[in-house]
Coordinates of C-alpha atoms and ligand atoms in Angstrom, one line a residue:
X1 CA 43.9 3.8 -2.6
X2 CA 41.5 4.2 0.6
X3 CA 38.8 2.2 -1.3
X4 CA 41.4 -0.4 -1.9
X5 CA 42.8 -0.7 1.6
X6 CA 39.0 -1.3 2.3
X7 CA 38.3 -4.0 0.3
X8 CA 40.8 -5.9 1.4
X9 CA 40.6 -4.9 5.1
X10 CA 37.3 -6.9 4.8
X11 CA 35.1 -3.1 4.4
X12 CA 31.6 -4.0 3.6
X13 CA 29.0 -0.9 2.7
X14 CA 26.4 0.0 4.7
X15 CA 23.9 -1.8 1.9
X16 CA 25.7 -4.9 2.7
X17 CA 25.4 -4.8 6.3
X18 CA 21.4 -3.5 5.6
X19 CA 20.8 -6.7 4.0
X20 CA 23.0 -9.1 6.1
X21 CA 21.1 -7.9 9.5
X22 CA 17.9 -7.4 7.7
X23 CA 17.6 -4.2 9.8
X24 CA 18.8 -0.7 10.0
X25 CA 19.9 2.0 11.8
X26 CA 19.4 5.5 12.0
X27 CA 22.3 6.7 10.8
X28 CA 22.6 4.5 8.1
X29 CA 18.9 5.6 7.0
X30 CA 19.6 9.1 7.1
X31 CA 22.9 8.2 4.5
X32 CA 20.4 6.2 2.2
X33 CA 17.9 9.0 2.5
X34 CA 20.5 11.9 1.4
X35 CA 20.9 10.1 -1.3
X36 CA 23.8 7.6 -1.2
X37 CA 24.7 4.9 -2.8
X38 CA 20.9 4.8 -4.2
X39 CA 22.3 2.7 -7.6
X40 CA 23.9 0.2 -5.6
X41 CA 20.7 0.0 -3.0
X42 CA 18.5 -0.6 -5.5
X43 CA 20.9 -3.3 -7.1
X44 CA 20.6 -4.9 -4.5
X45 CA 17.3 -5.0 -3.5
X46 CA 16.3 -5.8 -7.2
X47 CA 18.5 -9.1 -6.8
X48 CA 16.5 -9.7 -3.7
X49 CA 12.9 -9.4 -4.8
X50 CA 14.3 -11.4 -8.0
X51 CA 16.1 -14.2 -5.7
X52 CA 12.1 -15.4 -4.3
X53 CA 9.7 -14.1 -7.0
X54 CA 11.7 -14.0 -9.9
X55 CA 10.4 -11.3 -12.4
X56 CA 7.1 -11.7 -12.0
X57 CA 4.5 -9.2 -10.8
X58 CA 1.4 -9.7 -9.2
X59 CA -1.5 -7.9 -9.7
X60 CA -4.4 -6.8 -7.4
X61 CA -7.4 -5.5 -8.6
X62 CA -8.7 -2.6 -7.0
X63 CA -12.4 -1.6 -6.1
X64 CA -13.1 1.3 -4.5
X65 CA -16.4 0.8 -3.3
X66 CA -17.4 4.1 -1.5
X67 CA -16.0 7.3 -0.4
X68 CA -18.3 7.8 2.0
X69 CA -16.4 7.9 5.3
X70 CA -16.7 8.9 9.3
X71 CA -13.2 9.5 9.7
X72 CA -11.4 13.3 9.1
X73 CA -7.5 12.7 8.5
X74 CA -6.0 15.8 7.6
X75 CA -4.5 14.4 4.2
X76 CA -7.1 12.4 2.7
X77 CA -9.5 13.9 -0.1
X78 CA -12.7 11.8 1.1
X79 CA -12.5 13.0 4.8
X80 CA -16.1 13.1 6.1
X81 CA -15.7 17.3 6.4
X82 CA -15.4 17.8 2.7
X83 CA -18.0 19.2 1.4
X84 CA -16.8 18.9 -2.1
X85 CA -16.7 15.3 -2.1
X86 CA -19.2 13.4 -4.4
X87 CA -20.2 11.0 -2.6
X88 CA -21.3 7.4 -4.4
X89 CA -21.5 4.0 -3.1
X90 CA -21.1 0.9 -5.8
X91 CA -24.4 -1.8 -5.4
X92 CA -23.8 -5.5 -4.7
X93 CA -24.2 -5.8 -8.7
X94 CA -22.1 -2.9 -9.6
X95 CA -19.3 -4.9 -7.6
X96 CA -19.6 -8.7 -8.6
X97 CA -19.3 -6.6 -12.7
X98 CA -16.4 -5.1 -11.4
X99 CA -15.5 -8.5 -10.2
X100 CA -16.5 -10.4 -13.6
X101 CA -14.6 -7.8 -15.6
X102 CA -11.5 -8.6 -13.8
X103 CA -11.5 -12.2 -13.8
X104 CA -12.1 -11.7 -17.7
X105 CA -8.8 -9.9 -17.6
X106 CA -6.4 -12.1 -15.9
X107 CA -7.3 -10.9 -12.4
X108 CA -7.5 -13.9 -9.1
X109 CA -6.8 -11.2 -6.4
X110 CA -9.7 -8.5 -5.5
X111 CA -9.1 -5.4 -3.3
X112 CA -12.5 -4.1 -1.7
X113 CA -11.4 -0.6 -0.7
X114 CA -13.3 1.9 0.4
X115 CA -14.1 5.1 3.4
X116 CA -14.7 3.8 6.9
X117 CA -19.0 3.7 5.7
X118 CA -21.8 3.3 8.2
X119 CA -23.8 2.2 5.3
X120 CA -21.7 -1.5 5.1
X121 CA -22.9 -3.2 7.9
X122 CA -20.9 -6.5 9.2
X123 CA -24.0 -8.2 7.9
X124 CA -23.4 -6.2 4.1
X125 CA -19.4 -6.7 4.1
X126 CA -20.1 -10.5 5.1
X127 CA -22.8 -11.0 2.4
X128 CA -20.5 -9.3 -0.6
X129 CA -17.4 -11.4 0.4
X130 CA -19.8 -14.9 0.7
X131 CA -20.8 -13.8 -2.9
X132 CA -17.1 -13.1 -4.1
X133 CA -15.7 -16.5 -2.8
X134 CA -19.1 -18.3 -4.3
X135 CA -18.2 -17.3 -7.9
X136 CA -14.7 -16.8 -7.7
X137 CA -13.7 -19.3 -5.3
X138 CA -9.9 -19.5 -6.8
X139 CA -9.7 -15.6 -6.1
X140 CA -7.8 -13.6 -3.4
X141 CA -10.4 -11.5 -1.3
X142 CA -8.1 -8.1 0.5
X143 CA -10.8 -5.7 2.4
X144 CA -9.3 -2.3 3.0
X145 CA -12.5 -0.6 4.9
X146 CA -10.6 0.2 8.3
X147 CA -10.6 0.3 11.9
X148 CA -13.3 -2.0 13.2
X149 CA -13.9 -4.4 16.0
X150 CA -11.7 -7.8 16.5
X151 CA -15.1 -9.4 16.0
X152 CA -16.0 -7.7 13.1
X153 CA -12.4 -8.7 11.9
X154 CA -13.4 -12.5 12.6
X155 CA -16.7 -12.1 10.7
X156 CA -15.1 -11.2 7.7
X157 CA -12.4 -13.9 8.0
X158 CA -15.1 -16.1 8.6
X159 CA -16.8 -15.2 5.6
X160 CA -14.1 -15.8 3.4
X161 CA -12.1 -12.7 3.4
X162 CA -8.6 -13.7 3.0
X163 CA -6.3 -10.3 3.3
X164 CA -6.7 -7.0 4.7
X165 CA -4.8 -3.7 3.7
X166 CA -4.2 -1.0 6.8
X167 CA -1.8 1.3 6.5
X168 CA -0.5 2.2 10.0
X169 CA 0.4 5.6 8.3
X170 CA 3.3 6.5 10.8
X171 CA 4.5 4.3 13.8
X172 CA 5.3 7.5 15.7
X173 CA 2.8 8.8 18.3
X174 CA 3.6 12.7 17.9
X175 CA 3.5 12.5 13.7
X176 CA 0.6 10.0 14.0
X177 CA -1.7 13.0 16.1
X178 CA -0.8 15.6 13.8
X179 CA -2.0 13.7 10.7
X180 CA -5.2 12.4 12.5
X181 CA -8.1 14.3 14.5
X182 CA -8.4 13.2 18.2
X183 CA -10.7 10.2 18.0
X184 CA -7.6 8.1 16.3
X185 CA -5.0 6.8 17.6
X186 CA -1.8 5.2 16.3
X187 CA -2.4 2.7 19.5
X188 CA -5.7 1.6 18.1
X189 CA -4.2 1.3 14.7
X190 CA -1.6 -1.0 15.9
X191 CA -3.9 -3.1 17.9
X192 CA -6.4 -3.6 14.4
X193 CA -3.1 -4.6 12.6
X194 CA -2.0 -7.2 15.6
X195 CA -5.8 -8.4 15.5
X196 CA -6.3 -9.1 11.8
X197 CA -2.6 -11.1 12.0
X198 CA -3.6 -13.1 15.4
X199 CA -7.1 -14.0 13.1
X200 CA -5.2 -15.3 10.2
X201 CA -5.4 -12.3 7.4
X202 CA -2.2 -11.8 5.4
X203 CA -1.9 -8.4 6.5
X204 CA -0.8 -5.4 4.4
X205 CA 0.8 -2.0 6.6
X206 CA 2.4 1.1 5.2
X207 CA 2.4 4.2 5.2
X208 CA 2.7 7.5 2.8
X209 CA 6.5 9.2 1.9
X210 CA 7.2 12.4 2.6
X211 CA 3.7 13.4 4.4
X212 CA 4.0 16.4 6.6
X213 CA 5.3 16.6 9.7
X214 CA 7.6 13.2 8.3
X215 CA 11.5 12.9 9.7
X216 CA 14.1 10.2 9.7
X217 CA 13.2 9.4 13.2
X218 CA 9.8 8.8 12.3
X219 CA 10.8 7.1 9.3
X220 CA 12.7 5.0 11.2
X221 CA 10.6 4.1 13.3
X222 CA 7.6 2.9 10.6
X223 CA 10.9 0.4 9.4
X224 CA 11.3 -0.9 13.0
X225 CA 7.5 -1.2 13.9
X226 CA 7.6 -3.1 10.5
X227 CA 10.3 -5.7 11.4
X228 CA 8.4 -6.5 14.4
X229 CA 4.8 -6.8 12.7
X230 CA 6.2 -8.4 10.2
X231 CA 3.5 -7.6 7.9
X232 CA 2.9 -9.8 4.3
X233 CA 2.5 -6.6 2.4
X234 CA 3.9 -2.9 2.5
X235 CA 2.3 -0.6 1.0
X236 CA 4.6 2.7 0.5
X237 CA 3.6 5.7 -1.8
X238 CA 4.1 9.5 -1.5
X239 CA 1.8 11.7 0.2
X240 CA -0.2 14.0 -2.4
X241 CA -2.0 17.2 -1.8
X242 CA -5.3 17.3 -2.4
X243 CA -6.6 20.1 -2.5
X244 CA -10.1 20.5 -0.1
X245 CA -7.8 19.1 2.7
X246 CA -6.5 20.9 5.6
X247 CA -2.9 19.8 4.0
X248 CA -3.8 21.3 0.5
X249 CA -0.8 23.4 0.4
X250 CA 1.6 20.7 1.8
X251 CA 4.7 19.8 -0.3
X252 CA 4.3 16.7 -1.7
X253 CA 6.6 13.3 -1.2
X254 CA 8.7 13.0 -3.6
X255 CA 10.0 9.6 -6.3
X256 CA 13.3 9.5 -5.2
X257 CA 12.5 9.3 -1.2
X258 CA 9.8 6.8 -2.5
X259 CA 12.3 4.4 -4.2
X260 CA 15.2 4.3 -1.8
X261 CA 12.3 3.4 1.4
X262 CA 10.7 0.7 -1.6
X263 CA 14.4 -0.7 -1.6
X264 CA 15.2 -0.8 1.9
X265 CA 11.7 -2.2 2.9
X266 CA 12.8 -5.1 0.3
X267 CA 16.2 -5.7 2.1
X268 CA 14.8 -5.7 5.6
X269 CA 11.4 -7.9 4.8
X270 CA 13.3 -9.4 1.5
X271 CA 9.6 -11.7 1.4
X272 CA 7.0 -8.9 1.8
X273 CA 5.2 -8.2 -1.3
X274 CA 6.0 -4.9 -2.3
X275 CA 3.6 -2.5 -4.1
X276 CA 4.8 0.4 -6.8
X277 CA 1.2 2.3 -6.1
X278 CA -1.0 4.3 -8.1
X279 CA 0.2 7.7 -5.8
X280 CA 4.0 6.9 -7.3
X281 CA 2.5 6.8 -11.0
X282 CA 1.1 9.7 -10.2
X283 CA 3.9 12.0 -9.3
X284 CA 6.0 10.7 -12.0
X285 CA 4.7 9.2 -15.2
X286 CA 7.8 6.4 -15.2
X287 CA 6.8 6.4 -11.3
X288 CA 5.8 2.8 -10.7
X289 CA 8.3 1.5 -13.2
X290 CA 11.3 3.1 -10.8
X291 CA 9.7 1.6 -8.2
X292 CA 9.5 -1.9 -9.8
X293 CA 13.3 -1.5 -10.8
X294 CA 14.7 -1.0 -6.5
X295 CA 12.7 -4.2 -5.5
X296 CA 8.4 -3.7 -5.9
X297 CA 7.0 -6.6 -7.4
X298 CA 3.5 -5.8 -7.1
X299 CA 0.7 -3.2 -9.1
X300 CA -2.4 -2.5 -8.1
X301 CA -4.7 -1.1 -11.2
X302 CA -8.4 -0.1 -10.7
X303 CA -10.9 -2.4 -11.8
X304 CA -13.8 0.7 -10.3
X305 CA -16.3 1.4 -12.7
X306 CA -15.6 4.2 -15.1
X307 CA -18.2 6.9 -13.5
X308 CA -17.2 7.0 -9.7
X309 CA -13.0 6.9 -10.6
X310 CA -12.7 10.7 -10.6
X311 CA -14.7 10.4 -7.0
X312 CA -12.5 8.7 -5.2
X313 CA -9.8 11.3 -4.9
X314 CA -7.8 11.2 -2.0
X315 CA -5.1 13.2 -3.7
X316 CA -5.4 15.7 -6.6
X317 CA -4.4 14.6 -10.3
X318 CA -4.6 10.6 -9.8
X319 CA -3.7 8.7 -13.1
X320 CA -5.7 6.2 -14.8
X321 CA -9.1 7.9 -14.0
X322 CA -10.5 8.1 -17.4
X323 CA -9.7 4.6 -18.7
X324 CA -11.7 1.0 -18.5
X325 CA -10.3 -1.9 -16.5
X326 CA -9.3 -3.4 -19.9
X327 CA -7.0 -0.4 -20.8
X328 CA -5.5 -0.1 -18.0
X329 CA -4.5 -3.7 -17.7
X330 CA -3.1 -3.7 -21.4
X331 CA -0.8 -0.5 -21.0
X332 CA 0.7 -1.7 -17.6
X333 CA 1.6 -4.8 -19.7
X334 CA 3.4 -3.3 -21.7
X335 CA 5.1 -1.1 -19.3
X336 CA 6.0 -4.0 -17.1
X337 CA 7.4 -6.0 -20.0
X338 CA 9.5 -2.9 -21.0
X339 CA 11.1 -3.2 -18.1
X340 CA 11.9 -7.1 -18.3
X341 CA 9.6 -8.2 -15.8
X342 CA 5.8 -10.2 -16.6
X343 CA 2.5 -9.4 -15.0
X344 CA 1.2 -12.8 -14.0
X345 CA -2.4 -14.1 -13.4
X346 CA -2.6 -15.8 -10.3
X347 CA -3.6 -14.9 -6.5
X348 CA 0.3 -14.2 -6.5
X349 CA 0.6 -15.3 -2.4
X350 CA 3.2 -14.1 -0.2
X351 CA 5.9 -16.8 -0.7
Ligands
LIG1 N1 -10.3 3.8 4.9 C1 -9.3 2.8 4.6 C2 -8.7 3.0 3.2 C3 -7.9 4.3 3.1 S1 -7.5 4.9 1.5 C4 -8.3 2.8 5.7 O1 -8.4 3.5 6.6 O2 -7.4 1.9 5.6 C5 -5.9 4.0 1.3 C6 -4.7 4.8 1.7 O3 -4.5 6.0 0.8 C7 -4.5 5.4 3.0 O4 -4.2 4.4 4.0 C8 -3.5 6.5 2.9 O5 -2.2 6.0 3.3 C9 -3.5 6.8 1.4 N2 -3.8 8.2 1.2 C10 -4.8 8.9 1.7 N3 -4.7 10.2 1.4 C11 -3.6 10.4 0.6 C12 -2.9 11.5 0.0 N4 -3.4 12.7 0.1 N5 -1.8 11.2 -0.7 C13 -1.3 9.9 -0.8 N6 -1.9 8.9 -0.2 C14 -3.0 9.1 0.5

């Protein structure tokens, strides 16, 4: 009866109004968050990501480059203070194979990731993305190497880079120093992020799910500090122990948490392209599926070479560490087709 009365007393849902606003509110995050409604949200922002880029999915392939990085964040397994870490570093030729192999394989977008490493030089970066473009001038170029200078930032961009992935990690001052030694600062973060957009870069923010010290208020405020940036890509996974880090025995994020922020990331920037990440497949072998089904529409696999995979281990157990480029493209495929969607192979642009 009450239902009734609402529908015809003009009740909309709380979804409805997420997506007519294209914003949120704290109160209606913490109700998505518990849990409700989660089958319509995700029917909803499935129609949305399917409205503008159909069932396709893009994908990006990943190089990690080198774990060799200056910075300490408490969370990540190539933090300069562990010891553990074996440290590698990929050569120019090592790269342009990875690079070869992917085009091979369907790729046109490269991701040149890596630890913030003295090593690369302005002069290095701008030589490797000058020799990217020059064979593979139809491709995508993303770096995702860090904080650095505005003119650094135009160098690259100069150079040919096209995209650049930095995760703001958390938009809240207080959670931001608790995941970060002193020498970061969220305000710097946000200030690299407002540079590489000013220069041109389609710009890629996010942050991990569930990481510690997370709440709905800082949660809420990541989705308001992305409505304003209005970033081209999110990228969203749950935060993983690893275990040589200060947060080794840190509950993980969890899948569920993951989806419904994937979902309502979609309804508030319905545009953005939306990653199911490697982290999600890893806490649940159906991981990056789920996320594809509430409104992703972009993977992500690792074109590294075979012998540094296990290296780059930000978080404990990552999938996919033991197989060739080739494999992995083939079996996310097939995943992806399960699920009535088709990987296809171009620089797949923000539309
Ligand atoms: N040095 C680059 C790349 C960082 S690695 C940069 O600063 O942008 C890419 C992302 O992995 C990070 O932005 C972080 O959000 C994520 N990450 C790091 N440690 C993680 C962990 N333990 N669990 C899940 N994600 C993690």
């Amino acid at each position: 009866m009450l239902a009734v009365y609402f529908l015809w007393g003009g009740f909309i849902s709380v979804i409805d109004e997420i997506e007519a606003k294209k914003n949120i509110t704290l109160e209606q995050l913490q109700y998505l968050l518990e849990g409700n409604e989660a089958d319509y949200l995700k029917e909803r922002a499935l129609a949305v990501r399917r409205g503008i880029y159909g069932n396709e999915v893009f994908i990006r392939g990943l190089i990690e480059f080198t774990n060799y990085c200056r910075n300490n964040c408490y969370y990540c397994g190539i933090r300069r203070d562990n010891q553990n870490a074996d440290r590698y570093r990929l050569s120019d030729e090592e790269i342009m194979d990875c690079c070869t192999e992917g085009y091979r394989l369907g790729f046109r977008t490269f991701v040149l990731q890596g630890g913030e490493d003295g090593f690369y030089s302005d002069e290095k970066i701008c030589h490797l993305i000058k020799a990217i473009k020059g064979q593979f001038p139809d491709c995508a170029l993303t770096l995702s190497i860090g904080e650095k200078s505005r003119e650094s930032y135009e160098a690259f961009y100069k150079a040919g880079a096209d995209r650049y992935l930095l995760r703001h990690e958390t938009a809240n001052e207080v959670h931001y120093r608790s995941l970060h030694p002193k020498n970061l600062s969220l305000r710097n973060r946000k200030e690299c992020l407002r540079n590489l957009k000013d220069i041109g870069y389609q710009v890629g923010a996010g942050f991990m799910v569930g990481s510690p010290g997370q709440t709905t208020k800082t949660l809420y405020d990541d989705l308001q500090f992305l409505r304003e940036l209005n970033p081209h890509m999110v990228g969203i996974g749950p935060f993983i122990p690893q275990h040589d880090t200060p947060f080794a025995n840190k509950k993980a994020g969890t899948v569920d948490m993951t989806v419904t922020l994937l979902s309502i990331i979609r309804l508030l920037l319905p545009r953005v392209l939306l990653p199911a990440t490697t982290a999600l497949g890893t806490i649940d072998p159906m991981g990056r599926e789920k996320g594809l089904m509430a409104g992703a529409n972009v993977v992500m696999p690792n074109l590294s070479p075979k012998r540094v995979r296990e290296k780059y281990a930000l978080y404990d157990k990552k999938i996919c560490t033991g197989e060739e480029a080739a494999e992995c493209i083939e079996c996310l495929k097939n995943r992806v087709n399960k699920i009535g969607c088709s990987i296809v192979c171009d620089r797949g642009d923000y539309r």
